[in-house]
Tab-separated table of C-alpha atoms and ligand atoms in Angstrom:
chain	number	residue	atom	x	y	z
A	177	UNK	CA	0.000	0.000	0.000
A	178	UNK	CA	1.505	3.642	-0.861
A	179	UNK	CA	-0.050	5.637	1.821
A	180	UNK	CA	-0.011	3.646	4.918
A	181	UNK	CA	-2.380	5.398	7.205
A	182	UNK	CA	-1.748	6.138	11.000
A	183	UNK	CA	-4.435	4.990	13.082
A	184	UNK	CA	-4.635	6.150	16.458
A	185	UNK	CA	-5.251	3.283	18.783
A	186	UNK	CA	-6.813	3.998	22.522
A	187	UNK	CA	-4.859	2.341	25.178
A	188	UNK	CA	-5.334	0.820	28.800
A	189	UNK	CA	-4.594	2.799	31.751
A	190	UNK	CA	-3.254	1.749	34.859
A	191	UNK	CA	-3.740	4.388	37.440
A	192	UNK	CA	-1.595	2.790	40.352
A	193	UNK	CA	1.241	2.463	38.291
A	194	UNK	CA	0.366	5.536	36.026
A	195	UNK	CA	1.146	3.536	32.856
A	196	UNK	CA	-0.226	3.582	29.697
A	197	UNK	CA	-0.240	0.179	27.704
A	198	UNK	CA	-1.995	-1.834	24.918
A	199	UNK	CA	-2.196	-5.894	23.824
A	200	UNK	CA	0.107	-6.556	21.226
A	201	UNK	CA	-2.864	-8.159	19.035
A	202	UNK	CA	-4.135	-4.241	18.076
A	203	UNK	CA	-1.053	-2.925	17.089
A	204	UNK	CA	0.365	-6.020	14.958
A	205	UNK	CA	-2.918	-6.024	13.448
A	206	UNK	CA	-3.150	-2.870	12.262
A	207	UNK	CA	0.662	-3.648	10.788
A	208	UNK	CA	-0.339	-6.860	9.153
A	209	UNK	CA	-3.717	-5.022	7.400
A	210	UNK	CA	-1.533	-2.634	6.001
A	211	UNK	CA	-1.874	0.853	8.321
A	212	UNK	CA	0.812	2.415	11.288
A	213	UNK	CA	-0.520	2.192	14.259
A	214	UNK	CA	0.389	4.621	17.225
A	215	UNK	CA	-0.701	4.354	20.567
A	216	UNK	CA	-2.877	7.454	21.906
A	217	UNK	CA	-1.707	9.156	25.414
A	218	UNK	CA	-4.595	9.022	28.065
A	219	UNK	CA	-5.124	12.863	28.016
A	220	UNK	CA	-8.838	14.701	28.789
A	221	UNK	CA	-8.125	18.204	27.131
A	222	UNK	CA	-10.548	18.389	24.171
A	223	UNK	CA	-8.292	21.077	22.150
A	224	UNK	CA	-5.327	18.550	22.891
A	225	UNK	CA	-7.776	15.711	21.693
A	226	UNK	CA	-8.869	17.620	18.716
A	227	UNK	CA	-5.059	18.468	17.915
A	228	UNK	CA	-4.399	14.486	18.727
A	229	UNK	CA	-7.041	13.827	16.013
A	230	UNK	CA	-6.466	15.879	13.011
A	231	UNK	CA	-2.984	13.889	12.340
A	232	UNK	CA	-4.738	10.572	12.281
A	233	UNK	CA	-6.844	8.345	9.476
A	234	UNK	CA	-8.491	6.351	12.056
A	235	UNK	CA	-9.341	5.179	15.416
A	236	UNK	CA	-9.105	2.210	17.079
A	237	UNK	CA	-11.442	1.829	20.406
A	238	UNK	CA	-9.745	-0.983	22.330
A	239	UNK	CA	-11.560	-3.171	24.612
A	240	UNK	CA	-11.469	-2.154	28.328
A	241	UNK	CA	-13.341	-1.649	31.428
A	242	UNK	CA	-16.236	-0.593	31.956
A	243	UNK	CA	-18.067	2.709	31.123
A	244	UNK	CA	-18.875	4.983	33.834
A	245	UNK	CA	-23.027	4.221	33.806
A	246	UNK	CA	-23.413	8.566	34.129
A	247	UNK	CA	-22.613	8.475	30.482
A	248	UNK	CA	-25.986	6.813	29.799
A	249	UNK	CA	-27.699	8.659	32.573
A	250	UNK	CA	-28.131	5.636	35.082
A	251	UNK	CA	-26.451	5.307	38.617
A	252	UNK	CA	-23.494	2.892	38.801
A	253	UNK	CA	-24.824	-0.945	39.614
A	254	UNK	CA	-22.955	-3.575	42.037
A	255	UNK	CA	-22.633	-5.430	38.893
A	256	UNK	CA	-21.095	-3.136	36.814
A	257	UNK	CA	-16.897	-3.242	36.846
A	258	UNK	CA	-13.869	-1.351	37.039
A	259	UNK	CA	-14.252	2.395	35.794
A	260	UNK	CA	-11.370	4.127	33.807
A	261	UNK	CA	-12.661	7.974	33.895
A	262	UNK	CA	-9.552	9.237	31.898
A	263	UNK	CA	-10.269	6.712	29.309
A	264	UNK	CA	-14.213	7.778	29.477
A	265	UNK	CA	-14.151	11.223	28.637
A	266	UNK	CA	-10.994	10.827	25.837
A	267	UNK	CA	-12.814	7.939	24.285
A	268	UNK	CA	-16.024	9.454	24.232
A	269	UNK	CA	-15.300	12.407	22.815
A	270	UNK	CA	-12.734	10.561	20.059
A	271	UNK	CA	-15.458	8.848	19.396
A	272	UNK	CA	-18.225	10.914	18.950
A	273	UNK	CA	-16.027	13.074	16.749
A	274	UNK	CA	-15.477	10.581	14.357
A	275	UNK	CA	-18.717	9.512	13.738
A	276	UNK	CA	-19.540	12.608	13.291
A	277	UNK	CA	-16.875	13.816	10.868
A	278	UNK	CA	-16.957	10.398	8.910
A	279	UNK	CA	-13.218	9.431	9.881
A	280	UNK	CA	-13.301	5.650	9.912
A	281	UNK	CA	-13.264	3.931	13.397
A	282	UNK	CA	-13.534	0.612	14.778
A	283	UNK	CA	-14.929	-0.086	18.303
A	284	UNK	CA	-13.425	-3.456	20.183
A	285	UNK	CA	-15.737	-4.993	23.245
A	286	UNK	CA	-15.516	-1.919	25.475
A	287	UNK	CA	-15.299	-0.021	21.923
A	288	UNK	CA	-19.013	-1.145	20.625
A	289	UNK	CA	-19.887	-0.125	23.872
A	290	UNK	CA	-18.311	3.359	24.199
A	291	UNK	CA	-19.282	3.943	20.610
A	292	UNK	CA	-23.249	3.556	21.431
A	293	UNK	CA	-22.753	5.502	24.717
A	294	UNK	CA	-21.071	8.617	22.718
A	295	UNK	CA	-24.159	8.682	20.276
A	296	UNK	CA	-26.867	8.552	23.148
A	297	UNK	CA	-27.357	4.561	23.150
A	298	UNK	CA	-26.824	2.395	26.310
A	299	UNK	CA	-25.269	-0.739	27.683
A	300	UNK	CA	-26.634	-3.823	30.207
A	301	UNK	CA	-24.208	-2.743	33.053
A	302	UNK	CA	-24.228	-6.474	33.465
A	303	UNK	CA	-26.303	-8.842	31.235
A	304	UNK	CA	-26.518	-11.773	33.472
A	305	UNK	CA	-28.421	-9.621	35.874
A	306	UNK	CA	-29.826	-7.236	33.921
A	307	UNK	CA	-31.270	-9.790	30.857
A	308	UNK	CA	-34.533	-11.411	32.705
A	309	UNK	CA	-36.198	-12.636	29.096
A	310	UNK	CA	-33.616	-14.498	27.174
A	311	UNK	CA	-31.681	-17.759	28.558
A	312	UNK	CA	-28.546	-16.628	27.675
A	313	UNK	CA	-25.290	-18.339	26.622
A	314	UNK	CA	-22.058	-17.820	28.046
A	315	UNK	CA	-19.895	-14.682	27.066
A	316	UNK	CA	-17.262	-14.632	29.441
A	317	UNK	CA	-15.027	-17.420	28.162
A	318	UNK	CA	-12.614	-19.395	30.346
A	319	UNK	CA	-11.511	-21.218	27.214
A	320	UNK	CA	-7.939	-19.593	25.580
A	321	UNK	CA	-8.089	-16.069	24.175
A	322	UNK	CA	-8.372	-17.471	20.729
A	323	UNK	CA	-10.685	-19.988	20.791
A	324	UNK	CA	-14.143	-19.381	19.423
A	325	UNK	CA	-16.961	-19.462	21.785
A	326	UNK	CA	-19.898	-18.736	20.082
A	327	UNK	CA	-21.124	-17.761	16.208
A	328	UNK	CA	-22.584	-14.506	15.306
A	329	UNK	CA	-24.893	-13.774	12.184
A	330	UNK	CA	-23.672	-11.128	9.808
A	331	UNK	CA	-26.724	-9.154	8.668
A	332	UNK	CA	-27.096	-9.070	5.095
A	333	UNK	CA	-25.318	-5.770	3.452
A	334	UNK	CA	-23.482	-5.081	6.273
A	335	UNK	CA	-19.960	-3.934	5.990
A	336	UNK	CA	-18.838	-6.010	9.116
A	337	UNK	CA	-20.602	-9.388	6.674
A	338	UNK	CA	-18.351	-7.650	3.334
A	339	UNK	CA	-15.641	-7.452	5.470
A	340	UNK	CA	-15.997	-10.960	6.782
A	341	UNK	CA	-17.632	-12.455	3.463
A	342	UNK	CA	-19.626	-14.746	5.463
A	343	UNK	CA	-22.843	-15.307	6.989
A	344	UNK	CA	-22.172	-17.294	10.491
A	345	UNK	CA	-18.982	-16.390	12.212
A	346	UNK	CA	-17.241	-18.118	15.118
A	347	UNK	CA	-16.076	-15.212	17.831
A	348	UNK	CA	-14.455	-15.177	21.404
A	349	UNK	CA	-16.205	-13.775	23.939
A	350	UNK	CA	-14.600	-11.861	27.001
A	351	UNK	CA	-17.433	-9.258	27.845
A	352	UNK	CA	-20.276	-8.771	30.514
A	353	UNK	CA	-21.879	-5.613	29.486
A	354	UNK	CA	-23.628	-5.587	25.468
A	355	UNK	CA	-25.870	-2.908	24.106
A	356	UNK	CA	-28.980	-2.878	25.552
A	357	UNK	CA	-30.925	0.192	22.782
A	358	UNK	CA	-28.999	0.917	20.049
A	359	UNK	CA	-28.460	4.736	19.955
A	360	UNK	CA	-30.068	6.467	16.906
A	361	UNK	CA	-28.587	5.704	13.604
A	362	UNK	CA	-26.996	2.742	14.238
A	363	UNK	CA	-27.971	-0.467	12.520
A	364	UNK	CA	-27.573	-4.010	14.458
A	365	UNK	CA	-25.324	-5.620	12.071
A	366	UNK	CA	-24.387	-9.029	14.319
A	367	UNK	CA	-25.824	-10.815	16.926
A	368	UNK	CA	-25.300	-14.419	19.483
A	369	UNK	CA	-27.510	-17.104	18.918
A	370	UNK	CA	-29.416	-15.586	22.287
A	371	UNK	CA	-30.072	-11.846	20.710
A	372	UNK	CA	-26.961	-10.494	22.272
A	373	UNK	CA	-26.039	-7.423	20.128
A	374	UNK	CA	-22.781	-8.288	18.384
A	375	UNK	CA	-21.933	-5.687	16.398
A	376	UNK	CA	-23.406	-2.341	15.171
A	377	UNK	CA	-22.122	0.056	12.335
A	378	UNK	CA	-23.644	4.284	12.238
A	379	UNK	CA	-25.561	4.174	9.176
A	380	UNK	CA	-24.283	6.944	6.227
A	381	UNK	CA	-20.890	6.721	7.177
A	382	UNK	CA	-17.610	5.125	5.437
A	383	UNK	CA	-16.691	2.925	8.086
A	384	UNK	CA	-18.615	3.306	11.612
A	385	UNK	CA	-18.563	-0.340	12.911
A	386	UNK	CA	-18.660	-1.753	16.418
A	387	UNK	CA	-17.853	-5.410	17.435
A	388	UNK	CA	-18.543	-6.967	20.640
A	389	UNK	CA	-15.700	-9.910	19.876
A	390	UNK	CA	-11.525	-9.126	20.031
A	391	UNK	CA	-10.389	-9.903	16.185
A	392	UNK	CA	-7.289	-9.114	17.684
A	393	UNK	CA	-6.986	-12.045	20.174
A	394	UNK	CA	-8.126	-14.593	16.951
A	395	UNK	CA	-6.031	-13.259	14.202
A	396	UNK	CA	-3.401	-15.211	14.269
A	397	UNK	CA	-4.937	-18.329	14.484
A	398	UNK	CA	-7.777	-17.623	11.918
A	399	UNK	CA	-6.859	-15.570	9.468
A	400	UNK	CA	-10.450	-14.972	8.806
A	401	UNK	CA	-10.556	-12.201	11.465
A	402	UNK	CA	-7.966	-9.837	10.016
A	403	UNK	CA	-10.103	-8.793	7.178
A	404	UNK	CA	-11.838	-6.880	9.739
A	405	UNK	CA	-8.833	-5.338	10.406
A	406	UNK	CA	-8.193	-4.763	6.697
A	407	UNK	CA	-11.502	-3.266	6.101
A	408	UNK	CA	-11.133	-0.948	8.338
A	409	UNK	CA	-7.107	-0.109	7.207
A	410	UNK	CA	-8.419	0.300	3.802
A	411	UNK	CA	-11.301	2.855	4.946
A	412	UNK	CA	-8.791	4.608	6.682
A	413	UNK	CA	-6.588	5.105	3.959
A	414	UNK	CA	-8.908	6.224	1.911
A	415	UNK	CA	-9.855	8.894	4.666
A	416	UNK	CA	-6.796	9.703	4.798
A	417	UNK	CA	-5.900	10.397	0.953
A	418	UNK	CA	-9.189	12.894	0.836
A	419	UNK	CA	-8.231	14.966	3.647
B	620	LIG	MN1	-20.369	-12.586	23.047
């Protein structure tokens, strides 16, 4: 590829240790689809955030902990995890700007989740309380980070089903939070065998889409889940050749 694009990846934060850090999986995915990843600092500022995001082609929500419930206008639940409030605000408003100003981004796990929550949607805060009318399967694997755990169906015309080429999809599973109501103009593009909402992509844009699965744990086992990551690379570069 000529133009390589950068794509601005949003890290973990570990506020003991005051470190910043990322899996490897995101970065050497990115790499292997074709686009230069860098690793964004955990800063709040917007004007440094809007500075932050006029040198990059993409972004890359990671997965995470979980959202801070006051962006969805409930109170925190026992059930609901860890918060990262630096990561909250950045990622939010990262987010909310690129869907808004069409620059291609792709939401991992906690990604899909902050994605919805930036647009005005919400989240189960945990969906083995919280779901009461389904008999759900299991989404918190204790099998390896790789290993499938359960298929998804790729809506019909989606880009995540172009970008996969296939109808049923095995995934991993390491979440305990999904989207409960999609936020307005966002289509349901994947689900679990129990209605879980897999993934989600903002309709009218280039490349909006949200996956509830890590492609970047599976990769390099199946193949299969980089051309998610390549999708998204290519959408990025072509962002990045029109601005
Ligand atoms: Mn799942």
């Amino acid at each position: 590829m000529k133009n390589r694009p950068l794509i601005g990846i949003t890290p973990f934060y570990d506020y003991d240790k005051g470190q910043t850090y990322i899996k490897r999986g995101y970065c050497e995915g990115i790499v292997e689809a074709g686009g230069v990843p860098v690793v964004l600092p955990v800063v709040c500022e917007e004007e440094l955030l809007s500075d932050l995001f006029s040198h990059i082609s993409g972004l890359l929500l990671a997965g995470g902990p979980d959202v801070d419930a006051k962006y969805f206008s409930e109170p925190n639940m026992p059930c609901n995890g860890t918060i990262s409030p630096f990561r909250d605000a950045m990622e939010i408003y990262l987010a909310r700007k690129a869907i808004s100003e069409g620059m291609p981004v792709l939401g991992i796990c906690r990604g899909i989740q902050v994605m919805n929550i930036a647009m005005g949607g919400n989240i189960y805060q945990d969906i083995y309380t919280q779901v009461r009318d389904k008999a759900l399967i299991k989404h918190s694997q204790e099998a390896p980070t790789w290993y499938p755990a359960h298929e998804v169906t790729l809506e019909e015309g989606s880009k995540i089903r172009q970008a996969y080429g296939v109808e049923k999809l095995e995934v991993n599973s390491f979440h305990h939070q999904a989207l409960k109501d999609a936020a307005e103009g966002f289509e349901i593009t994947a689900g679990a065998p129990d209605g879980t909402i897999e993934a989600v992509e903002y309709n009218g844009h280039p490349f909006a889409v949200g996956v509830q699965w890590h492609p970047e744990l599976m990769w390099k086992e199946d193949r299969l889940h980089l051309k998610l990551f390549e999708a998204f690379v290519e959408s990025c570069a072509l962002y990045g050749n029109a601005s």
